[in-house]
Coordinates of N, CA, C and O in Angstrom, one line a residue:
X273 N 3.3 10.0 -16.5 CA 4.0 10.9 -15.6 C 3.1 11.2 -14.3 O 1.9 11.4 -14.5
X274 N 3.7 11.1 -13.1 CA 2.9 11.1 -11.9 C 3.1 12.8 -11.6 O 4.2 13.3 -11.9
X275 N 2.2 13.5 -11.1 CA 2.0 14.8 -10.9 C 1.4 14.9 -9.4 O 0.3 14.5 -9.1
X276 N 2.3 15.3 -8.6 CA 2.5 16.0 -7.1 C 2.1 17.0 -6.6 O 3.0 17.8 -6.5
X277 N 0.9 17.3 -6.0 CA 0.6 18.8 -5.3 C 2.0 19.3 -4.7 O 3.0 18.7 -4.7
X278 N 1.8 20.9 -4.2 CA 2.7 21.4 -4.4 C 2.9 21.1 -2.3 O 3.9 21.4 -1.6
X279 N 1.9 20.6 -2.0 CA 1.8 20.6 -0.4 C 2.4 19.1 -0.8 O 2.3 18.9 0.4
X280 N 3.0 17.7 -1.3 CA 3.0 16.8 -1.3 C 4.8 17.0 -1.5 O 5.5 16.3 -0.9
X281 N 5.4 18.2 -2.7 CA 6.5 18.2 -2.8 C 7.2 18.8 -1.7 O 8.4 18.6 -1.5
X282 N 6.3 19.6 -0.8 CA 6.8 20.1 0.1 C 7.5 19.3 1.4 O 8.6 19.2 2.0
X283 N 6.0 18.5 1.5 CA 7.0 17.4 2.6 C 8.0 16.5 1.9 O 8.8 15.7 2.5
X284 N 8.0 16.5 1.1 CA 9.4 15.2 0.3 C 10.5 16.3 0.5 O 11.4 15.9 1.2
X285 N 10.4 17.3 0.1 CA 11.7 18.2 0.0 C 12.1 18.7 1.4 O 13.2 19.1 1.8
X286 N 11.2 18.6 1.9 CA 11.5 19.3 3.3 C 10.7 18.2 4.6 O 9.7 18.6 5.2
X287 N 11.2 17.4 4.7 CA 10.0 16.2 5.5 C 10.3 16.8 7.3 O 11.3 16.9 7.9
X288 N 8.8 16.9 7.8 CA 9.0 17.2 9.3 C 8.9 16.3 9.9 O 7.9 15.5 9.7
X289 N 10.0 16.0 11.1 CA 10.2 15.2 12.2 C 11.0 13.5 11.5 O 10.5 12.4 11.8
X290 N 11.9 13.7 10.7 CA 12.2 12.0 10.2 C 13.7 12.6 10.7 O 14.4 13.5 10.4
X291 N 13.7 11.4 12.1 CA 14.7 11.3 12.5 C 14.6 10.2 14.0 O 13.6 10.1 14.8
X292 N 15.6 9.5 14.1 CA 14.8 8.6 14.7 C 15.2 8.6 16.2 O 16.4 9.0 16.4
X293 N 14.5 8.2 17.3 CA 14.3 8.6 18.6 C 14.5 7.2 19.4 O 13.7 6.3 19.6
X294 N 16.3 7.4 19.9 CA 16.1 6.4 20.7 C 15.3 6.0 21.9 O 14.9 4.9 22.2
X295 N 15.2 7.3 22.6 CA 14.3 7.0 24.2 C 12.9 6.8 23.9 O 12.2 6.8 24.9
X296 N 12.3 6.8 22.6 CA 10.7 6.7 22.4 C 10.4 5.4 23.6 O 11.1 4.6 24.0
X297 N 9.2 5.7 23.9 CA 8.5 4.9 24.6 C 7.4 4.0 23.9 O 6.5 3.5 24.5
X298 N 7.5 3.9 22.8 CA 6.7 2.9 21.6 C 7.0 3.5 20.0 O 7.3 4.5 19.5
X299 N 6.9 2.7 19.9 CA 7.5 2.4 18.0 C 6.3 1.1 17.1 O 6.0 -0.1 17.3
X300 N 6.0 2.2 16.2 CA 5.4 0.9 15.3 C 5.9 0.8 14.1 O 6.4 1.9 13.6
X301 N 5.8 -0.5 13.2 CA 6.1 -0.5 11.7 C 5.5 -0.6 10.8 O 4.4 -1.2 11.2
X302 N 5.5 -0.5 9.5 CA 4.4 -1.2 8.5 C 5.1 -0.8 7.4 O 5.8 0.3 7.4
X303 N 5.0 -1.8 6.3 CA 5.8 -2.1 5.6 C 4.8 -2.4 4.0 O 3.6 -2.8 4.2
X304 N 5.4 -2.3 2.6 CA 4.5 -2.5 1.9 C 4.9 -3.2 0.7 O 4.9 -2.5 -0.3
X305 N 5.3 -4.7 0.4 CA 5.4 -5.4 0.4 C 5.4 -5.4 -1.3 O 6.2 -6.0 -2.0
X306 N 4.4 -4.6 -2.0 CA 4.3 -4.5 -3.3 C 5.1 -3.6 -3.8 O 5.5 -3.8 -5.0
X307 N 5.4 -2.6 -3.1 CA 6.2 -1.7 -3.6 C 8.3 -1.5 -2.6 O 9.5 -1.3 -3.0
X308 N 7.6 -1.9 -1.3 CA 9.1 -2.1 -0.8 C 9.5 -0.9 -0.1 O 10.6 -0.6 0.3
X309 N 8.2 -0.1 0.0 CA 8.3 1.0 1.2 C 8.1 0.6 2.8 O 7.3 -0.2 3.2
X310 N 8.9 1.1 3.6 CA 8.8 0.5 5.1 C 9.2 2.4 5.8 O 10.0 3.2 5.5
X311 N 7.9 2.1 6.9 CA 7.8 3.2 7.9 C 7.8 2.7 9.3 O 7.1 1.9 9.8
X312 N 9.0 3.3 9.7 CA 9.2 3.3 11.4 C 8.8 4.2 11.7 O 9.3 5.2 11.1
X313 N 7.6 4.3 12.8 CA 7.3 5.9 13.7 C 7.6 5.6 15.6 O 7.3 4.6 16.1
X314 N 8.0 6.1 15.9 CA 8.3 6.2 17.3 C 7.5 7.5 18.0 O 7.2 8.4 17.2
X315 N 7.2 7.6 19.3 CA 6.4 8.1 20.0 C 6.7 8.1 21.4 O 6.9 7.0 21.9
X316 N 6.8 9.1 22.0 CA 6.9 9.6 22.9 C 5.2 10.2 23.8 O 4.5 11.1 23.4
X317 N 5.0 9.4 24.9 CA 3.5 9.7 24.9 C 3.8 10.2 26.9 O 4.5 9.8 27.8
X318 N 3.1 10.9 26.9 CA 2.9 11.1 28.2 C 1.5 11.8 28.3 O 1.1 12.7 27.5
X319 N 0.6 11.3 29.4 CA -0.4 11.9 30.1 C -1.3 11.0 28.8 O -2.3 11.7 28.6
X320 N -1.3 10.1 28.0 CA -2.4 9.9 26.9 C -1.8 10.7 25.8 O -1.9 10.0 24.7
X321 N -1.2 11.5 25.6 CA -1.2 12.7 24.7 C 0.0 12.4 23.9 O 0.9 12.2 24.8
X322 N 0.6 12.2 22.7 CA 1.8 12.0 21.7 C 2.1 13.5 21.9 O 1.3 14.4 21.5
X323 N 3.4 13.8 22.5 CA 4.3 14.7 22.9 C 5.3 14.8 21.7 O 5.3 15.8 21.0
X324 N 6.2 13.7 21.4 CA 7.0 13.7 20.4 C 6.4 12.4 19.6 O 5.8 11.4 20.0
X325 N 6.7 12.7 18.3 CA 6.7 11.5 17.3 C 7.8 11.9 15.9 O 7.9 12.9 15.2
X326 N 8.4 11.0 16.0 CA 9.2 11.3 14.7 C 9.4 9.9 13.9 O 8.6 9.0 14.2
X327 N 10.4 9.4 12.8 CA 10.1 8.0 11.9 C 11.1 8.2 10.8 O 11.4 9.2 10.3
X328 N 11.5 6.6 10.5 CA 12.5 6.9 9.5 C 11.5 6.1 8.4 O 10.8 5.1 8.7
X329 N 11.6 6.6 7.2 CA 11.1 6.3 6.5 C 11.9 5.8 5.1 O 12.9 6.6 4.8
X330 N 11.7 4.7 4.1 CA 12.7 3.9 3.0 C 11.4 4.0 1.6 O 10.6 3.1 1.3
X331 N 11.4 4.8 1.2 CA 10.3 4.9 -0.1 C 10.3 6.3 -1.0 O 11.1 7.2 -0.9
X332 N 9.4 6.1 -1.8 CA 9.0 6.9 -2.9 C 8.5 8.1 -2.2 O 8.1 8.2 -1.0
X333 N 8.8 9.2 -3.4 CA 7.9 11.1 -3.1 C 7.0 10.8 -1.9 O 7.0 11.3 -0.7
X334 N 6.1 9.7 -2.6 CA 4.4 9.8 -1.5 C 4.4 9.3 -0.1 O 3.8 9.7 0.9
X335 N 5.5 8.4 -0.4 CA 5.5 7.6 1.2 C 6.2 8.4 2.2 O 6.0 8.3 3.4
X336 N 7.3 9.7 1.5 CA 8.1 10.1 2.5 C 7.2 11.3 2.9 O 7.2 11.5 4.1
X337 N 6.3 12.3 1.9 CA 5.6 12.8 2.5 C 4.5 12.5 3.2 O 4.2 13.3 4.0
X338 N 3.7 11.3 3.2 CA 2.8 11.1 3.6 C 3.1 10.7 5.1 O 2.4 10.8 6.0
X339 N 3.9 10.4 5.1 CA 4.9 10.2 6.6 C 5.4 11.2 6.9 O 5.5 11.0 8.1
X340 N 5.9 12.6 6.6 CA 5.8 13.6 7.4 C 4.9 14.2 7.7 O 4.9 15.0 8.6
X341 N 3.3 13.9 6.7 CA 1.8 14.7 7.3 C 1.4 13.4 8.4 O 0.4 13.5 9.2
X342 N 1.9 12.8 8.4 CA 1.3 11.6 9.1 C 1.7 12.3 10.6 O 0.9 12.8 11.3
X343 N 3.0 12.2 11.0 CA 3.8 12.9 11.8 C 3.0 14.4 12.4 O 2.8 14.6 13.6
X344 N 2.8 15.3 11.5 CA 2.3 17.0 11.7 C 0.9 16.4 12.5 O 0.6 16.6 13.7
X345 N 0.2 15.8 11.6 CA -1.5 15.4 12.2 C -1.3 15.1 13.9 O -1.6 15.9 14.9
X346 N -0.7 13.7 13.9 CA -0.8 13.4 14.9 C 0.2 13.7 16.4 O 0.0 13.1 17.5
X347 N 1.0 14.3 16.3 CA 1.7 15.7 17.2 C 0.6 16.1 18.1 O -0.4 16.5 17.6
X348 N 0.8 16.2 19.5 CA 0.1 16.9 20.4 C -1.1 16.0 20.6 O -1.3 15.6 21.7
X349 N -1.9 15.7 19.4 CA -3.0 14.8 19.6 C -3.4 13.7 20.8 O -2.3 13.3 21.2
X350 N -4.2 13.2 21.3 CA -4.5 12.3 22.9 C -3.9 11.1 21.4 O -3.6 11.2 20.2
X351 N -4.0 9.9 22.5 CA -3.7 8.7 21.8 C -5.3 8.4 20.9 O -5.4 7.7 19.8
X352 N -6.3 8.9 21.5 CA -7.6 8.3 21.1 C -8.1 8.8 20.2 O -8.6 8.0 19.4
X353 N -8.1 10.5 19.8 CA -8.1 11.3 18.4 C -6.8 10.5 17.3 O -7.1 10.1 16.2
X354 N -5.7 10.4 17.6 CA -4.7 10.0 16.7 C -5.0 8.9 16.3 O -5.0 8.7 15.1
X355 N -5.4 7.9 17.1 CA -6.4 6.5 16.2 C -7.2 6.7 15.3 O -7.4 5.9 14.4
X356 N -7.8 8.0 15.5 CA -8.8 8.3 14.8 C -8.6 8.7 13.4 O -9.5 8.8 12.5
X357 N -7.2 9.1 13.2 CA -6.4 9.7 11.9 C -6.7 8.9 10.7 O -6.4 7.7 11.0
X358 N -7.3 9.1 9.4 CA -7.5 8.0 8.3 C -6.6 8.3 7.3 O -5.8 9.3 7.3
X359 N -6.7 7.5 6.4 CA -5.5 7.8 5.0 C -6.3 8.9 4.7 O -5.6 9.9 4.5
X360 N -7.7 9.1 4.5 CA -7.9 10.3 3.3 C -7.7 11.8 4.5 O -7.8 12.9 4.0
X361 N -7.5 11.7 5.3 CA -7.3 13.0 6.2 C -5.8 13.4 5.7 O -5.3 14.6 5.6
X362 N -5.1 11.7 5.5 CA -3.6 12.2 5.3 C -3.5 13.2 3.9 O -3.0 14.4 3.7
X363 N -4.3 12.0 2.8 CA -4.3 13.0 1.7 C -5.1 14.2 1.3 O -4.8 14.9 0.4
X364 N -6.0 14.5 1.9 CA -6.9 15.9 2.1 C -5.7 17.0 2.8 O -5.5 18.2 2.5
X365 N -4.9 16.3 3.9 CA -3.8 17.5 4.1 C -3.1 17.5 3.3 O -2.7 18.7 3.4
X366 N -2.4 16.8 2.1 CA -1.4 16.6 1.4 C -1.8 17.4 0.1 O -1.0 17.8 -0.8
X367 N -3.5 17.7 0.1 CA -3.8 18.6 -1.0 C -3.9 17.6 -2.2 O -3.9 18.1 -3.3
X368 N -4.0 15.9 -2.1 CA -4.5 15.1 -2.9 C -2.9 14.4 -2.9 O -1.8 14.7 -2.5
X369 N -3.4 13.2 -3.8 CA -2.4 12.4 -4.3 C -2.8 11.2 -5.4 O -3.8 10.5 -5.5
X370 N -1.5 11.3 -6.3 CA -2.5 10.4 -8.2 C -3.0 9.0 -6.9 O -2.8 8.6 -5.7
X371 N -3.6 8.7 -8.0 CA -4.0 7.7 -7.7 C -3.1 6.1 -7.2 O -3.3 5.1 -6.6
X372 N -2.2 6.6 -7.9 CA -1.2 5.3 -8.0 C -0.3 5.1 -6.8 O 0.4 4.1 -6.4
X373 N -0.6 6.5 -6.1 CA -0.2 6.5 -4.6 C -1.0 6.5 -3.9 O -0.8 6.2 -2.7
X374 N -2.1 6.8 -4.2 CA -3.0 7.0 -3.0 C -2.4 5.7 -1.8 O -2.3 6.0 -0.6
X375 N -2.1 3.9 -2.3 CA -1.9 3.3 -0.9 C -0.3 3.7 -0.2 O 0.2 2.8 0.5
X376 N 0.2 4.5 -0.3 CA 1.0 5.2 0.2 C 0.7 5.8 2.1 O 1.1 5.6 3.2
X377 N -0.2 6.8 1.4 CA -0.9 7.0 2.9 C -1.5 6.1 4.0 O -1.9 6.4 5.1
X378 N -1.4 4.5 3.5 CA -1.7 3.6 4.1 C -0.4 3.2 5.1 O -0.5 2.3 6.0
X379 N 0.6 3.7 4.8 CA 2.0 3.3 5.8 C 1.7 4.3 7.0 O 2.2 4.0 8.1
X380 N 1.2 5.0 6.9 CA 1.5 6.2 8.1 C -0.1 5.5 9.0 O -0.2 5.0 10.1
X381 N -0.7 5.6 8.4 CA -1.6 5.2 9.3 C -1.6 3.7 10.1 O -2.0 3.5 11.3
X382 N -1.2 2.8 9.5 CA -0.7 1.5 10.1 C 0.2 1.5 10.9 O 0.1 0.7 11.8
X383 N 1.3 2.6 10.9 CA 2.4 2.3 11.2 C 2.5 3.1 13.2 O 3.3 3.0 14.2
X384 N 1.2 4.1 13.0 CA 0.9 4.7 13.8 C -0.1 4.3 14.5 O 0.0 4.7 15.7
X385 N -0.8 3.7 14.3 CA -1.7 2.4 14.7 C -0.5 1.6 15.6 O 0.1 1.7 16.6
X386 N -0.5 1.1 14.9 CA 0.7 0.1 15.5 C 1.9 0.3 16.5 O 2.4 -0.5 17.3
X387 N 2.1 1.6 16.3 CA 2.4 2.4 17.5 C 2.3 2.5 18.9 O 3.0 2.1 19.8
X388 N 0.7 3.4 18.7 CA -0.4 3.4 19.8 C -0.7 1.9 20.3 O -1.1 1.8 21.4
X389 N -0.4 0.8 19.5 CA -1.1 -0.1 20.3 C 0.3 -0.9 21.0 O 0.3 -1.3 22.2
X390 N 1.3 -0.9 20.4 CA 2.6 -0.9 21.3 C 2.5 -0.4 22.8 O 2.3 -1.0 23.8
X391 N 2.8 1.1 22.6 CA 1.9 1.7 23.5 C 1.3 1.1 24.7 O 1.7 0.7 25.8
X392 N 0.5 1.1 24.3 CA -1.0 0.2 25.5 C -0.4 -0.9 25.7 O -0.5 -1.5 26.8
X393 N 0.3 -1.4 24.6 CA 0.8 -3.1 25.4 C 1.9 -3.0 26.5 O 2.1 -3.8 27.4
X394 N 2.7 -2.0 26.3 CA 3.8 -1.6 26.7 C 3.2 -1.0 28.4 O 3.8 -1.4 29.4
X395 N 2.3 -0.3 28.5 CA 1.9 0.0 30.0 C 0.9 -0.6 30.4 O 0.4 -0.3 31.4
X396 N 0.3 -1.7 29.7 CA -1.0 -2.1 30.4 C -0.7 -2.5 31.5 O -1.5 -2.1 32.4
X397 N 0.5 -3.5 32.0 CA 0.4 -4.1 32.9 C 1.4 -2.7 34.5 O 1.7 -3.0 35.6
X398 N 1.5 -1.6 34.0 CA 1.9 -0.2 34.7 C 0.9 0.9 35.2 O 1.0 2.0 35.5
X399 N -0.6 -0.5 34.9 CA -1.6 0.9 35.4 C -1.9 0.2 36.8 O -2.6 0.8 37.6

């Protein structure tokens, strides 16, 4: 039996910002191949800074929360702090996660990565 902090049921029951954003100005994905969880995050960035971000997400308790702390963290953040976001930050906000999820927290951060670097590809040649 897998056992869920009470901050981990919170985002599953109540997930912030999963909803998906046509005008984003970058989107990344990552996907997990063993289990068959896939995270879309979109981003809205202006001045450096992630203004909006929101993401549809296809998975288990952990992936849907860890994708809405994924989402809370990196809100407001420059692009260069939000790089900086790790899986164990996700799960230290999540108030832990069994073990058997722990690579769960690995979609949000990939998928946000992947984002940000969209992103940069997307204006490099706009500077």
């Amino acid at each position: 039996m897998i056992i869920y902090s009470e901050k981990v049921i919170e985002h599953f029951m109540c997930p912030q910002n999963a909803y998906s954003m046509p005008d984003a100005n970058a989107q990344g994905v990552c996907g997990d191949s063993s289990c068959g969880d896939e995270l879309i995050i979109f981003l809205k960035v202006q001045d450096n800074y992630i203004q909006e971000i929101s993401y549809l997400v296809f998975g288990c308790c952990a992936s849907i929360a860890t994708s809405s702390m994924t989402s809370v963290l990196a809100k407001g953040k420059s692009l260069e702090d939000a790089l900086a976001i790790t899986e164990e930050d996700i799960i230290q906000a999540l108030d832990g996660l069994p073990e058997a999820k722990v690579h769960c927290s690995n979609l949000g951060v990939s998928a946000l990565r992947d984002a940000i670097n969209n992103y940069r590809e997307i204006t490099k040649d706009k500077c």
